[in-house]
Each structure stands twice: as structure tokens, then as C-alpha cells.
PDB file of C-alpha atoms and ligand atoms in Angstrom:
ATOM      1  CA  MET A   1     -14.497 -32.389  11.232  1.00  0.00           C
ATOM      2  CA  LEU A   2     -10.805 -32.255  11.673  1.00  0.00           C
ATOM      3  CA  ALA A   3      -9.670 -31.563   8.093  1.00  0.00           C
ATOM      4  CA  PHE A   4     -12.776 -28.588   8.206  1.00  0.00           C
ATOM      5  CA  ILE A   5     -11.044 -26.770  11.200  1.00  0.00           C
ATOM      6  CA  ARG A   6      -7.635 -26.987   9.262  1.00  0.00           C
ATOM      7  CA  PHE A   7      -9.169 -25.691   6.117  1.00  0.00           C
ATOM      8  CA  VAL A   8     -11.063 -22.862   8.492  1.00  0.00           C
ATOM      9  CA  LYS A   9      -7.475 -21.838  10.230  1.00  0.00           C
ATOM     10  CA  PHE A  10      -5.361 -22.120   7.340  1.00  0.00           C
ATOM     11  CA  PHE A  11      -7.862 -19.834   5.580  1.00  0.00           C
ATOM     12  CA  MET A  12      -9.548 -17.633   8.110  1.00  0.00           C
ATOM     13  CA  VAL A  13      -5.494 -15.979   8.810  1.00  0.00           C
ATOM     14  CA  MET A  14      -6.481 -13.160   9.742  1.00  0.00           C
ATOM     15  CA  GLN A  15      -9.341 -14.103  11.905  1.00  0.00           C
ATOM     16  CA  GLY A  16      -9.078 -12.114  15.273  1.00  0.00           C
ATOM     17  CA  LYS A  17      -6.568  -9.184  13.887  1.00  0.00           C
ATOM     18  CA  LYS A  18      -7.697  -5.812  13.752  1.00  0.00           C
ATOM     19  CA  GLY A  19      -5.725  -3.020  11.276  1.00  0.00           C
ATOM     20  CA  LEU A  20      -5.807   0.236   9.677  1.00  0.00           C
ATOM     21  CA  VAL A  21      -5.912   0.588   5.964  1.00  0.00           C
ATOM     22  CA  MET A  22      -4.719   3.670   4.420  1.00  0.00           C
ATOM     23  CA  GLY A  23      -5.299   5.112   0.618  1.00  0.00           C
ATOM     24  CA  MET A  24      -8.438   3.436  -0.653  1.00  0.00           C
ATOM     25  CA  ALA A  25     -10.297   5.766  -2.752  1.00  0.00           C
ATOM     26  CA  ASN A  26     -12.811   3.690  -4.295  1.00  0.00           C
ATOM     27  CA  LYS A  27     -13.236   0.060  -5.171  1.00  0.00           C
ATOM     28  CA  PHE A  28     -10.332   0.460  -8.130  1.00  0.00           C
ATOM     29  CA  SER A  29      -7.754   1.332  -5.610  1.00  0.00           C
ATOM     30  CA  ILE A  30      -5.101  -1.403  -4.292  1.00  0.00           C
ATOM     31  CA  ALA A  31      -6.201  -0.803  -0.962  1.00  0.00           C
ATOM     32  CA  PHE A  32      -9.768  -1.862  -1.761  1.00  0.00           C
ATOM     33  CA  GLY A  33      -8.091  -5.326  -3.097  1.00  0.00           C
ATOM     34  CA  ILE A  34      -6.348  -5.561   0.357  1.00  0.00           C
ATOM     35  CA  SER A  35      -9.329  -4.986   2.108  1.00  0.00           C
ATOM     36  CA  GLU A  36     -11.214  -7.590   0.327  1.00  0.00           C
ATOM     37  CA  ALA A  37      -8.677  -9.888   0.798  1.00  0.00           C
ATOM     38  CA  LEU A  38      -8.281  -9.385   4.606  1.00  0.00           C
ATOM     39  CA  LYS A  39     -11.986  -8.989   5.488  1.00  0.00           C
ATOM     40  CA  ASN A  40     -12.643 -12.642   3.667  1.00  0.00           C
ATOM     41  CA  ARG A  41      -9.661 -13.878   6.059  1.00  0.00           C
ATOM     42  CA  GLY A  42     -11.188 -12.777   9.175  1.00  0.00           C
ATOM     43  CA  ALA A  43      -9.905  -9.555   9.949  1.00  0.00           C
ATOM     44  CA  GLU A  44     -11.685  -6.026  11.433  1.00  0.00           C
ATOM     45  CA  LEU A  45     -10.829  -2.927   9.408  1.00  0.00           C
ATOM     46  CA  ILE A  46     -10.559   0.636  10.223  1.00  0.00           C
ATOM     47  CA  PHE A  47      -9.652   3.491   7.376  1.00  0.00           C
ATOM     48  CA  THR A  48      -8.282   7.089   6.988  1.00  0.00           C
ATOM     49  CA  ALA A  49      -8.935   9.162   4.349  1.00  0.00           C
ATOM     50  CA  GLN A  50      -7.356  12.487   3.273  1.00  0.00           C
ATOM     51  CA  ASN A  51     -10.301  14.696   3.205  1.00  0.00           C
ATOM     52  CA  GLU A  52     -13.469  14.565   3.912  1.00  0.00           C
ATOM     53  CA  TYR A  53     -14.875  14.276   0.295  1.00  0.00           C
ATOM     54  CA  PHE A  54     -13.133  11.278   0.390  1.00  0.00           C
ATOM     55  CA  GLN A  55     -13.944  10.443   3.841  1.00  0.00           C
ATOM     56  CA  ASN A  56     -17.924  10.496   2.748  1.00  0.00           C
ATOM     57  CA  LYS A  57     -16.979   8.801  -0.359  1.00  0.00           C
ATOM     58  CA  ILE A  58     -15.804   5.599   1.179  1.00  0.00           C
ATOM     59  CA  SER A  59     -17.428   5.638   4.644  1.00  0.00           C
ATOM     60  CA  ASP A  60     -20.096   2.931   3.364  1.00  0.00           C
ATOM     61  CA  MET A  61     -17.336   0.595   1.979  1.00  0.00           C
ATOM     62  CA  ALA A  62     -15.594   1.325   5.320  1.00  0.00           C
ATOM     63  CA  ARG A  63     -18.650   0.247   7.095  1.00  0.00           C
ATOM     64  CA  ASP A  64     -18.950  -3.150   5.131  1.00  0.00           C
ATOM     65  CA  PHE A  65     -15.461  -3.712   6.002  1.00  0.00           C
ATOM     66  CA  GLY A  66     -15.112  -2.928   9.418  1.00  0.00           C
ATOM     67  CA  GLY A  67     -18.131  -0.912  10.905  1.00  0.00           C
ATOM     68  CA  HIS A  68     -15.936   2.031  11.931  1.00  0.00           C
ATOM     69  CA  ASP A  69     -16.267   5.484  10.978  1.00  0.00           C
ATOM     70  CA  VAL A  70     -13.233   6.562   8.770  1.00  0.00           C
ATOM     71  CA  VAL A  71     -10.838   8.855  10.482  1.00  0.00           C
ATOM     72  CA  LEU A  72      -9.151  12.180   8.191  1.00  0.00           C
ATOM     73  CA  CYS A  73      -5.928  12.111   7.773  1.00  0.00           C
ATOM     74  CA  ASP A  74      -3.795  13.793   5.209  1.00  0.00           C
ATOM     75  CA  VAL A  75      -0.736  12.623   5.875  1.00  0.00           C
ATOM     76  CA  SER A  76       1.155  15.570   4.506  1.00  0.00           C
ATOM     77  CA  LYS A  77       0.081  17.671   7.536  1.00  0.00           C
ATOM     78  CA  ASP A  78       2.256  18.212  10.581  1.00  0.00           C
ATOM     79  CA  GLY A  79       0.576  16.169  13.558  1.00  0.00           C
ATOM     80  CA  GLU A  80      -2.150  14.528  11.399  1.00  0.00           C
ATOM     81  CA  ILE A  81      -0.788  11.106  11.417  1.00  0.00           C
ATOM     82  CA  GLU A  82      -0.109  11.222  15.320  1.00  0.00           C
ATOM     83  CA  GLN A  83      -3.671  12.801  15.647  1.00  0.00           C
ATOM     84  CA  ALA A  84      -5.672   9.909  13.787  1.00  0.00           C
ATOM     85  CA  PHE A  85      -3.465   7.034  15.430  1.00  0.00           C
ATOM     86  CA  ASP A  86      -4.875   8.470  18.991  1.00  0.00           C
ATOM     87  CA  LYS A  87      -8.441   8.613  17.945  1.00  0.00           C
ATOM     88  CA  ILE A  88      -8.064   5.134  16.100  1.00  0.00           C
ATOM     89  CA  LEU A  89      -6.376   4.080  19.334  1.00  0.00           C
ATOM     90  CA  ASN A  90      -9.182   5.456  21.604  1.00  0.00           C
ATOM     91  CA  THR A  91     -11.951   4.262  19.454  1.00  0.00           C
ATOM     92  CA  VAL A  92     -11.116   0.449  18.530  1.00  0.00           C
ATOM     93  CA  GLY A  93      -7.802  -0.201  20.895  1.00  0.00           C
ATOM     94  CA  ALA A  94      -4.690  -1.691  19.606  1.00  0.00           C
ATOM     95  CA  LEU A  95      -4.372  -2.707  16.187  1.00  0.00           C
ATOM     96  CA  ASP A  96      -2.383  -5.718  14.620  1.00  0.00           C
ATOM     97  CA  PHE A  97      -1.628  -4.400  11.427  1.00  0.00           C
ATOM     98  CA  ILE A  98      -1.413  -1.330   9.087  1.00  0.00           C
ATOM     99  CA  VAL A  99      -1.617  -0.968   5.682  1.00  0.00           C
ATOM    100  CA  HIS A 100      -0.018   2.526   3.983  1.00  0.00           C
ATOM    101  CA  SER A 101      -1.306   2.777   0.160  1.00  0.00           C
ATOM    102  CA  ILE A 102      -0.786   6.242  -0.603  1.00  0.00           C
ATOM    103  CA  ALA A 103       1.347   8.193  -3.331  1.00  0.00           C
ATOM    104  CA  PHE A 104       1.259  11.450  -5.029  1.00  0.00           C
ATOM    105  CA  SER A 105       3.004  13.379  -7.715  1.00  0.00           C
ATOM    106  CA  ASP A 106       1.491  16.273 -10.054  1.00  0.00           C
ATOM    107  CA  LYS A 107       0.489  14.595 -13.208  1.00  0.00           C
ATOM    108  CA  ASN A 108       1.844  16.942 -15.159  1.00  0.00           C
ATOM    109  CA  GLU A 109       5.000  16.036 -14.332  1.00  0.00           C
ATOM    110  CA  LEU A 110       4.562  12.048 -14.662  1.00  0.00           C
ATOM    111  CA  ILE A 111       4.950  12.337 -18.533  1.00  0.00           C
ATOM    112  CA  GLY A 112       8.288  13.528 -20.591  1.00  0.00           C
ATOM    113  CA  LYS A 113      11.808  14.143 -19.198  1.00  0.00           C
ATOM    114  CA  TYR A 114      12.302  13.569 -15.372  1.00  0.00           C
ATOM    115  CA  TYR A 115      14.757  16.497 -15.632  1.00  0.00           C
ATOM    116  CA  ASN A 116      11.861  18.815 -15.728  1.00  0.00           C
ATOM    117  CA  THR A 117      10.223  17.778 -12.209  1.00  0.00           C
ATOM    118  CA  THR A 118       9.894  20.791 -10.120  1.00  0.00           C
ATOM    119  CA  ARG A 119      11.811  21.308  -6.511  1.00  0.00           C
ATOM    120  CA  ALA A 120       7.962  22.031  -5.395  1.00  0.00           C
ATOM    121  CA  ASN A 121       6.833  18.626  -6.338  1.00  0.00           C
ATOM    122  CA  PHE A 122      10.061  16.739  -6.179  1.00  0.00           C
ATOM    123  CA  LEU A 123       9.104  17.294  -1.763  1.00  0.00           C
ATOM    124  CA  ASN A 124       5.782  16.926  -2.051  1.00  0.00           C
ATOM    125  CA  ALA A 125       5.999  13.586  -3.975  1.00  0.00           C
ATOM    126  CA  MET A 126       8.372  12.614  -1.641  1.00  0.00           C
ATOM    127  CA  ASN A 127       6.890  13.465   1.581  1.00  0.00           C
ATOM    128  CA  ILE A 128       3.530  12.224   0.640  1.00  0.00           C
ATOM    129  CA  SER A 129       4.705   9.183  -0.749  1.00  0.00           C
ATOM    130  CA  CYS A 130       7.763   7.920   1.324  1.00  0.00           C
ATOM    131  CA  TYR A 131       8.033  10.151   4.344  1.00  0.00           C
ATOM    132  CA  SER A 132       4.501   9.486   5.302  1.00  0.00           C
ATOM    133  CA  PHE A 133       5.191   6.438   5.931  1.00  0.00           C
ATOM    134  CA  THR A 134       8.125   6.875   8.106  1.00  0.00           C
ATOM    135  CA  GLU A 135       6.262   8.682  10.152  1.00  0.00           C
ATOM    136  CA  VAL A 136       3.092   6.028  10.270  1.00  0.00           C
ATOM    137  CA  CYS A 137       6.049   3.582  11.576  1.00  0.00           C
ATOM    138  CA  LYS A 138       7.396   6.290  14.238  1.00  0.00           C
ATOM    139  CA  PHE A 139       3.594   5.959  15.855  1.00  0.00           C
ATOM    140  CA  ALA A 140       2.911   2.256  15.009  1.00  0.00           C
ATOM    141  CA  PRO A 141       4.273   0.816  18.362  1.00  0.00           C
ATOM    142  CA  LYS A 142       1.841   3.035  20.041  1.00  0.00           C
ATOM    143  CA  LEU A 143      -1.042   1.860  18.134  1.00  0.00           C
ATOM    144  CA  MET A 144       0.500  -1.390  17.955  1.00  0.00           C
ATOM    145  CA  PRO A 145       1.900  -2.350  21.277  1.00  0.00           C
ATOM    146  CA  ASN A 146       1.605  -6.099  21.399  1.00  0.00           C
ATOM    147  CA  GLY A 147       3.783  -6.308  17.698  1.00  0.00           C
ATOM    148  CA  GLY A 148       2.411  -6.588  14.875  1.00  0.00           C
ATOM    149  CA  SER A 149       2.786  -5.927  10.746  1.00  0.00           C
ATOM    150  CA  LEU A 150       3.236  -3.178   8.418  1.00  0.00           C
ATOM    151  CA  VAL A 151       2.901  -3.153   4.460  1.00  0.00           C
ATOM    152  CA  THR A 152       3.346  -0.049   2.306  1.00  0.00           C
ATOM    153  CA  MET A 153       3.086  -0.353  -1.497  1.00  0.00           C
ATOM    154  CA  THR A 154       5.972   0.304  -4.179  1.00  0.00           C
ATOM    155  CA  TYR A 155       6.862  -0.437  -7.985  1.00  0.00           C
ATOM    156  CA  TYR A 156       9.754  -1.563 -10.367  1.00  0.00           C
ATOM    157  CA  GLY A 157      10.084   1.936 -11.671  1.00  0.00           C
ATOM    158  CA  SER A 158      12.265   2.310  -8.548  1.00  0.00           C
ATOM    159  CA  GLU A 159      14.748  -0.336  -9.598  1.00  0.00           C
ATOM    160  CA  LYS A 160      14.365   0.332 -13.867  1.00  0.00           C
ATOM    161  CA  VAL A 161      13.361   3.188 -15.647  1.00  0.00           C
ATOM    162  CA  VAL A 162       9.742   3.194 -16.771  1.00  0.00           C
ATOM    163  CA  PRO A 163       8.961   6.066 -19.030  1.00  0.00           C
ATOM    164  CA  ASN A 164       6.972   8.806 -17.305  1.00  0.00           C
ATOM    165  CA  TYR A 165       7.263   7.239 -14.088  1.00  0.00           C
ATOM    166  CA  ASN A 166       9.610  10.203 -12.951  1.00  0.00           C
ATOM    167  CA  VAL A 167       9.679  11.418  -9.535  1.00  0.00           C
ATOM    168  CA  MET A 168       7.627   8.892  -8.557  1.00  0.00           C
ATOM    169  CA  ALA A 169      10.278   6.504  -9.145  1.00  0.00           C
ATOM    170  CA  LEU A 170      12.566   8.414  -6.950  1.00  0.00           C
ATOM    171  CA  ALA A 171      10.113   8.536  -4.240  1.00  0.00           C
ATOM    172  CA  LYS A 172       9.678   4.665  -4.432  1.00  0.00           C
ATOM    173  CA  SER A 173      13.499   3.971  -3.888  1.00  0.00           C
ATOM    174  CA  ALA A 174      13.457   5.896  -1.378  1.00  0.00           C
ATOM    175  CA  LEU A 175      10.609   4.366   0.354  1.00  0.00           C
ATOM    176  CA  GLU A 176      12.181   0.710  -0.371  1.00  0.00           C
ATOM    177  CA  THR A 177      15.190   2.017   1.511  1.00  0.00           C
ATOM    178  CA  SER A 178      12.993   3.230   4.405  1.00  0.00           C
ATOM    179  CA  VAL A 179      11.469  -0.206   4.321  1.00  0.00           C
ATOM    180  CA  ARG A 180      14.725  -2.142   5.315  1.00  0.00           C
ATOM    181  CA  TYR A 181      15.649   0.871   8.052  1.00  0.00           C
ATOM    182  CA  LEU A 182      12.080   0.891   9.728  1.00  0.00           C
ATOM    183  CA  ALA A 183      12.592  -2.927   9.689  1.00  0.00           C
ATOM    184  CA  ASP A 184      15.313  -2.616  11.897  1.00  0.00           C
ATOM    185  CA  ASP A 185      14.309  -0.012  13.466  1.00  0.00           C
ATOM    186  CA  LEU A 186      10.754  -1.846  14.725  1.00  0.00           C
ATOM    187  CA  GLY A 187      11.946  -5.459  14.862  1.00  0.00           C
ATOM    188  CA  GLU A 188      12.779  -4.989  19.111  1.00  0.00           C
ATOM    189  CA  PHE A 189       8.711  -3.970  19.010  1.00  0.00           C
ATOM    190  CA  GLY A 190       7.848  -7.452  17.517  1.00  0.00           C
ATOM    191  CA  ILE A 191       6.886  -5.193  14.283  1.00  0.00           C
ATOM    192  CA  ARG A 192       7.757  -6.220  11.110  1.00  0.00           C
ATOM    193  CA  VAL A 193       7.788  -3.963   8.146  1.00  0.00           C
ATOM    194  CA  ASN A 194       7.851  -5.295   4.581  1.00  0.00           C
ATOM    195  CA  ALA A 195       6.508  -3.737   0.920  1.00  0.00           C
ATOM    196  CA  ILE A 196       4.922  -5.186  -1.991  1.00  0.00           C
ATOM    197  CA  SER A 197       6.137  -4.349  -5.386  1.00  0.00           C
ATOM    198  CA  ALA A 198       3.011  -4.652  -7.644  1.00  0.00           C
ATOM    199  CA  GLY A 199       2.562  -4.649 -11.129  1.00  0.00           C
ATOM    200  CA  PRO A 200       0.937  -2.192 -12.749  1.00  0.00           C
ATOM    201  CA  ILE A 201      -2.983  -1.950 -12.194  1.00  0.00           C
ATOM    202  CA  LYS A 202      -5.684   0.635 -13.430  1.00  0.00           C
ATOM    203  CA  THR A 203      -6.271   2.697 -10.476  1.00  0.00           C
ATOM    204  CA  LEU A 204      -7.181   6.606 -10.374  1.00  0.00           C
ATOM    205  CA  ALA A 205      -3.500   6.977  -9.428  1.00  0.00           C
ATOM    206  CA  ALA A 206      -1.870   5.168 -12.430  1.00  0.00           C
ATOM    207  CA  SER A 207      -3.968   7.001 -14.345  1.00  0.00           C
ATOM    208  CA  GLY A 208      -2.472  10.200 -13.752  1.00  0.00           C
ATOM    209  CA  VAL A 209       0.895   8.216 -15.134  1.00  0.00           C
ATOM    210  CA  GLY A 210       1.482   9.128 -18.859  1.00  0.00           C
ATOM    211  CA  GLU A 211       0.915   6.262 -21.709  1.00  0.00           C
ATOM    212  CA  PHE A 212      -0.219   4.015 -18.800  1.00  0.00           C
ATOM    213  CA  SER A 213      -1.886   1.500 -20.908  1.00  0.00           C
ATOM    214  CA  LYS A 214       1.026   1.099 -22.911  1.00  0.00           C
ATOM    215  CA  VAL A 215       3.230   0.063 -19.331  1.00  0.00           C
ATOM    216  CA  LEU A 216      -0.081  -2.635 -18.806  1.00  0.00           C
ATOM    217  CA  ALA A 217       0.166  -4.228 -22.308  1.00  0.00           C
ATOM    218  CA  TYR A 218       3.941  -4.256 -22.351  1.00  0.00           C
ATOM    219  CA  ASP A 219       3.744  -6.048 -18.640  1.00  0.00           C
ATOM    220  CA  ARG A 220       0.740  -8.463 -20.326  1.00  0.00           C
ATOM    221  CA  ASN A 221       3.441  -9.316 -23.041  1.00  0.00           C
ATOM    222  CA  ARG A 222       6.330  -9.733 -20.994  1.00  0.00           C
ATOM    223  CA  SER A 223       5.098 -11.470 -18.048  1.00  0.00           C
ATOM    224  CA  PRO A 224       5.621 -15.141 -17.522  1.00  0.00           C
ATOM    225  CA  LEU A 225       2.018 -15.660 -16.466  1.00  0.00           C
ATOM    226  CA  LYS A 226       0.960 -14.200 -19.404  1.00  0.00           C
ATOM    227  CA  ARG A 227      -1.400 -11.684 -17.679  1.00  0.00           C
ATOM    228  CA  ASN A 228      -1.402  -8.113 -15.693  1.00  0.00           C
ATOM    229  CA  VAL A 229      -1.609  -8.307 -12.342  1.00  0.00           C
ATOM    230  CA  THR A 230      -5.051  -8.140 -10.364  1.00  0.00           C
ATOM    231  CA  LEU A 231      -6.236  -6.876  -6.961  1.00  0.00           C
ATOM    232  CA  GLU A 232      -6.872 -10.021  -6.156  1.00  0.00           C
ATOM    233  CA  ASP A 233      -3.398 -11.300  -6.544  1.00  0.00           C
ATOM    234  CA  ILE A 234      -2.044  -8.164  -4.420  1.00  0.00           C
ATOM    235  CA  GLY A 235      -4.552  -8.477  -2.125  1.00  0.00           C
ATOM    236  CA  ASN A 236      -3.750 -12.110  -0.863  1.00  0.00           C
ATOM    237  CA  ALA A 237       0.074 -11.233  -0.797  1.00  0.00           C
ATOM    238  CA  CYS A 238      -0.553  -8.681   1.359  1.00  0.00           C
ATOM    239  CA  ALA A 239      -3.006 -10.971   3.714  1.00  0.00           C
ATOM    240  CA  PHE A 240       0.396 -13.157   3.636  1.00  0.00           C
ATOM    241  CA  LEU A 241       2.464 -10.463   4.776  1.00  0.00           C
ATOM    242  CA  LEU A 242       0.047  -9.274   7.545  1.00  0.00           C
ATOM    243  CA  SER A 243      -0.451 -12.617   8.735  1.00  0.00           C
ATOM    244  CA  ASP A 244       1.906 -14.726  10.967  1.00  0.00           C
ATOM    245  CA  LEU A 245       2.448 -17.331   7.939  1.00  0.00           C
ATOM    246  CA  SER A 246       5.100 -14.370   7.461  1.00  0.00           C
ATOM    247  CA  SER A 247       6.336 -14.222  10.838  1.00  0.00           C
ATOM    248  CA  GLY A 248      10.130 -14.387   9.882  1.00  0.00           C
ATOM    249  CA  VAL A 249       9.679 -12.260   7.227  1.00  0.00           C
ATOM    250  CA  THR A 250      10.575  -8.440   7.609  1.00  0.00           C
ATOM    251  CA  GLY A 251      12.399  -5.695   5.359  1.00  0.00           C
ATOM    252  CA  GLU A 252      11.461  -7.479   2.396  1.00  0.00           C
ATOM    253  CA  ILE A 253      10.426  -5.841  -1.273  1.00  0.00           C
ATOM    254  CA  VAL A 254       8.080  -8.555  -2.416  1.00  0.00           C
ATOM    255  CA  HIS A 255       6.694  -8.581  -6.125  1.00  0.00           C
ATOM    256  CA  VAL A 256       3.746  -9.188  -6.815  1.00  0.00           C
ATOM    257  CA  ASP A 257       3.783  -8.556 -10.831  1.00  0.00           C
ATOM    258  CA  CYS A 258       3.241 -11.934 -12.236  1.00  0.00           C
ATOM    259  CA  GLY A 259       7.028 -12.582 -12.645  1.00  0.00           C
ATOM    260  CA  CYS A 260       7.506  -9.504 -14.827  1.00  0.00           C
ATOM    261  CA  ASN A 261      10.716  -8.524 -12.464  1.00  0.00           C
ATOM    262  CA  THR A 262      12.347 -11.299 -13.627  1.00  0.00           C
ATOM    263  CA  ILE A 263      12.549 -11.026 -16.930  1.00  0.00           C
ATOM    264  CA  GLY A 264      15.727  -8.971 -19.054  1.00  0.00           C
ATOM    265  CA  VAL A 265      14.920  -9.940 -22.404  1.00  0.00           C
ATOM    266  CA  LYS A 266      11.829 -11.377 -24.326  1.00  0.00           C
ATOM    267  CA  PHE A 267      11.174 -11.793 -27.902  1.00  0.00           C
TER     268      PHE A 267
HETATM  269  P1  NAP B 301      -5.780   5.219  -5.690  1.00  0.00           P
HETATM  270  O1  NAP B 301      -6.900   4.253  -5.719  1.00  0.00           O
HETATM  271  O2  NAP B 301      -5.675   6.480  -6.307  1.00  0.00           O
HETATM  272  O3  NAP B 301      -4.948   5.477  -4.154  1.00  0.00           O
HETATM  273  C1  NAP B 301      -3.753   6.401  -3.924  1.00  0.00           C
HETATM  274  C2  NAP B 301      -4.236   6.940  -2.256  1.00  0.00           C
HETATM  275  O4  NAP B 301      -3.410   7.807  -1.936  1.00  0.00           O
HETATM  276  C3  NAP B 301      -5.440   7.507  -2.281  1.00  0.00           C
HETATM  277  O5  NAP B 301      -6.477   7.210  -1.670  1.00  0.00           O
HETATM  278  C4  NAP B 301      -5.039   9.095  -1.950  1.00  0.00           C
HETATM  279  O6  NAP B 301      -6.359   9.371  -1.228  1.00  0.00           O
HETATM  280  C5  NAP B 301      -3.810   8.555  -1.277  1.00  0.00           C
HETATM  281  N1  NAP B 301      -3.217   9.864  -0.911  1.00  0.00           N
HETATM  282  C6  NAP B 301      -2.846  11.080  -1.755  1.00  0.00           C
HETATM  283  N2  NAP B 301      -2.235  11.925  -1.140  1.00  0.00           N
HETATM  284  C7  NAP B 301      -2.475  11.711   0.267  1.00  0.00           C
HETATM  285  C8  NAP B 301      -2.388  12.380   1.559  1.00  0.00           C
HETATM  286  N3  NAP B 301      -1.968  13.641   1.113  1.00  0.00           N
HETATM  287  N4  NAP B 301      -3.068  12.207   2.668  1.00  0.00           N
HETATM  288  C9  NAP B 301      -3.533  10.825   2.364  1.00  0.00           C
HETATM  289  N5  NAP B 301      -3.513  10.186   1.346  1.00  0.00           N
HETATM  290  C10 NAP B 301      -2.865  10.753  -0.188  1.00  0.00           C
HETATM  291  O7  NAP B 301      -4.101   4.340  -6.118  1.00  0.00           O
HETATM  292  P2  NAP B 301      -3.473   2.996  -6.200  1.00  0.00           P
HETATM  293  O8  NAP B 301      -2.921   2.622  -7.706  1.00  0.00           O
HETATM  294  O9  NAP B 301      -4.171   2.226  -5.364  1.00  0.00           O
HETATM  295  O10 NAP B 301      -1.801   3.743  -5.207  1.00  0.00           O
HETATM  296  C11 NAP B 301      -1.967   2.875  -3.778  1.00  0.00           C
HETATM  297  C12 NAP B 301      -0.852   2.370  -3.754  1.00  0.00           C
HETATM  298  O11 NAP B 301      -0.013   1.666  -5.022  1.00  0.00           O
HETATM  299  C13 NAP B 301       0.373   4.118  -4.243  1.00  0.00           C
HETATM  300  O12 NAP B 301       1.405   4.049  -3.195  1.00  0.00           O
HETATM  301  C14 NAP B 301       0.981   3.355  -5.543  1.00  0.00           C
HETATM  302  O13 NAP B 301       1.862   4.009  -5.887  1.00  0.00           O
HETATM  303  C15 NAP B 301       1.114   2.011  -5.642  1.00  0.00           C
HETATM  304  N6  NAP B 301       1.297   1.331  -6.511  1.00  0.00           N
HETATM  305  C16 NAP B 301       0.655   1.348  -7.441  1.00  0.00           C
HETATM  306  C17 NAP B 301       0.555   0.559  -8.915  1.00  0.00           C
HETATM  307  C18 NAP B 301      -0.500   0.740  -9.866  1.00  0.00           C
HETATM  308  O14 NAP B 301      -0.036   0.384 -10.995  1.00  0.00           O
HETATM  309  N7  NAP B 301      -1.579   1.057  -9.641  1.00  0.00           N
HETATM  310  C19 NAP B 301       1.520  -0.413  -8.728  1.00  0.00           C
HETATM  311  C20 NAP B 301       2.632  -0.311  -7.639  1.00  0.00           C
HETATM  312  C21 NAP B 301       2.136   0.743  -6.840  1.00  0.00           C
HETATM  313  P3  NAP B 301      -7.626  10.454  -2.055  1.00  0.00           P
HETATM  314  O15 NAP B 301      -7.499   9.515  -3.196  1.00  0.00           O
HETATM  315  O16 NAP B 301      -8.097  11.203  -1.010  1.00  0.00           O
HETATM  316  O17 NAP B 301      -6.463  11.504  -2.543  1.00  0.00           O
END
């Protein structure tokens, strides 16, 4: 019996914790994999969606994960993050964690030369993919008055050149730097801030990156684990970062990529 209780305590690391997931478009989304891992470990979830189309599209899934209505939040618009957080606070009360799994670039600029990036898309990609996380963190102490944990999603293209990743690589570099600054800003509130650098995985957003299937094959070949990462791999690592098991971890970029980032040359 004692062993069973220990097992449940170890496995249900998110029991009694409530959190927000931003960026679930469908069941292929990284946010979906994270939500499954969190729910399986006992968490209660609430979701935001960019517009009414996706609000309706994910409403059944969202109810399965937490029983709450999806809150509208286009992170590119002034005031929407704060309004969404106020609404969430009023309906479900204080939270323990937030997952930010949001990025955007015009897909016409995710192919070919980086220098062809337009000013408009550069600013929009930075705004949605990087600045939005800064704003989320700004209002996080209000939503998480008892402390908590935030995780955002990044990619190896921020560290080394990956064909066609282009402006998104710049946005991810800025996002990773902001994770370190935000971790320092929010430490005094007992709030931790980390990022997962996920290996490539086929999602709606990823399908906009030129020659993405070649990147998947390349990583599969060089990976120490001889495979691509799965939604479950990412979800499990995220559950760790959002749980008390990682209570001393903040400001980190954790690679969940089957080890690909550790490989220099592979024959
Ligand atoms: P996804 O399923 O397409 O998710 C991207 C999400 O971003 C969608 O839910 C999308 O909402 C949301 N979004 C875009 N603009 C928004 C806005 N203005 N306001 C609110 N939400 C907005 O793709 P994903 O691959 O899971 O991407 C999730 C995160 O993981 C991104 O940060 C991505 O860069 C990162 N990542 C992905 C990979 C990969 O290989 N897939 C690897 C490493 C990191 P709508 O659907 O409503 O537009």
C-alpha cells in the first residue's frame, strides 16, 4: 500500500495544480501533447485561442482537459493578454502554471534567403513569437499570486543555421534571451521561467517551414536516440518543468530533441 501511495505521489506530480495553455490549434500541436501529459498527471487546464474559429475548433478538446470554456486571446493585440488573464482569474481563480506555445511568421518568408525578410514580417514574427511571452510574464504574478512556473517553446535554429528557418530563428534567439531576463525578474514572486528547445515535429506551424521533411529526416539520422522527438517526449519534459520536481530550475533552455543538439559531425 505504501509503495502504491509513493507511486501515485511520484506520477501525479501535477495533482491539485491548475494552469493555462496558450497555443493549442489541434491534436498535432505541441500544446496538445503537453496538455495530455499534464492532464495524465492530475492537472486542471484552461485554454486560450487566437480567434473564434479556433475557439470553436478546440472547445471540445479543452472541455475534456479541464471543463472550462476557451478564452479568446490574440497575443498580437494590445490589452488582450491582460484582459484574458483577468477573465481567467475571475472564472477559475489563481493559477500554478502557464504554457506559452505560440509562434508566427508569414510562411512565404520561411523559404530561401533570410535577407529577403520584410520589415513587416520581422516585426510581426518578433511580436507574436517573442514579445507575447514577455507580456505573459508581466501579468503572470497577478494570475499566480502564490508563485508558479512558466514554459515557452523554442528551437535549435536559434543556435545554429537551419535552412529556411530564417526570421523565426531570430525570434527564438530573442525568446531564449528573454527567458533568462524574465526568470530573474519573476524570481522574487516565486515564479520560475524556462523554455523547452524541442526537436522538429510535424505540426501546423512546422508545415509552413520550407523543406521541413528534410529537417525531420536529417535529425532522425544524426540523433543519438535514432528517432525524432514525440509529443509525449515534449509533454513529459514540460510536466517536469511545471511541477515541483524542478523547483530549483529557472532561466533554462532544456533541449528535448533526442540529443541532436549535442552532435557536431555524424557519419
Ligand atoms: P501549432 O500547432 O501550429 O501551434 C502554434 C500556435 O500558435 C497555434 O495555436 C496558433 O494559433 C498560435 N498563434 C499564432 N499566432 C497567434 C496569435 N497572434 N495569438 C495567439 N495565438 C497565436 O504549431 P506547434 O509546432 O505546436 O508550435 C508551438 C510552439 O512550438 C511554437 O512556438 C513553435 O515555434 C514551437 N516549436 C515547434 C517545433 C516544431 O517542429 N513543430 C519545434 C520547436 C519549437 P492559431 O492556430 O489560432 O493560429
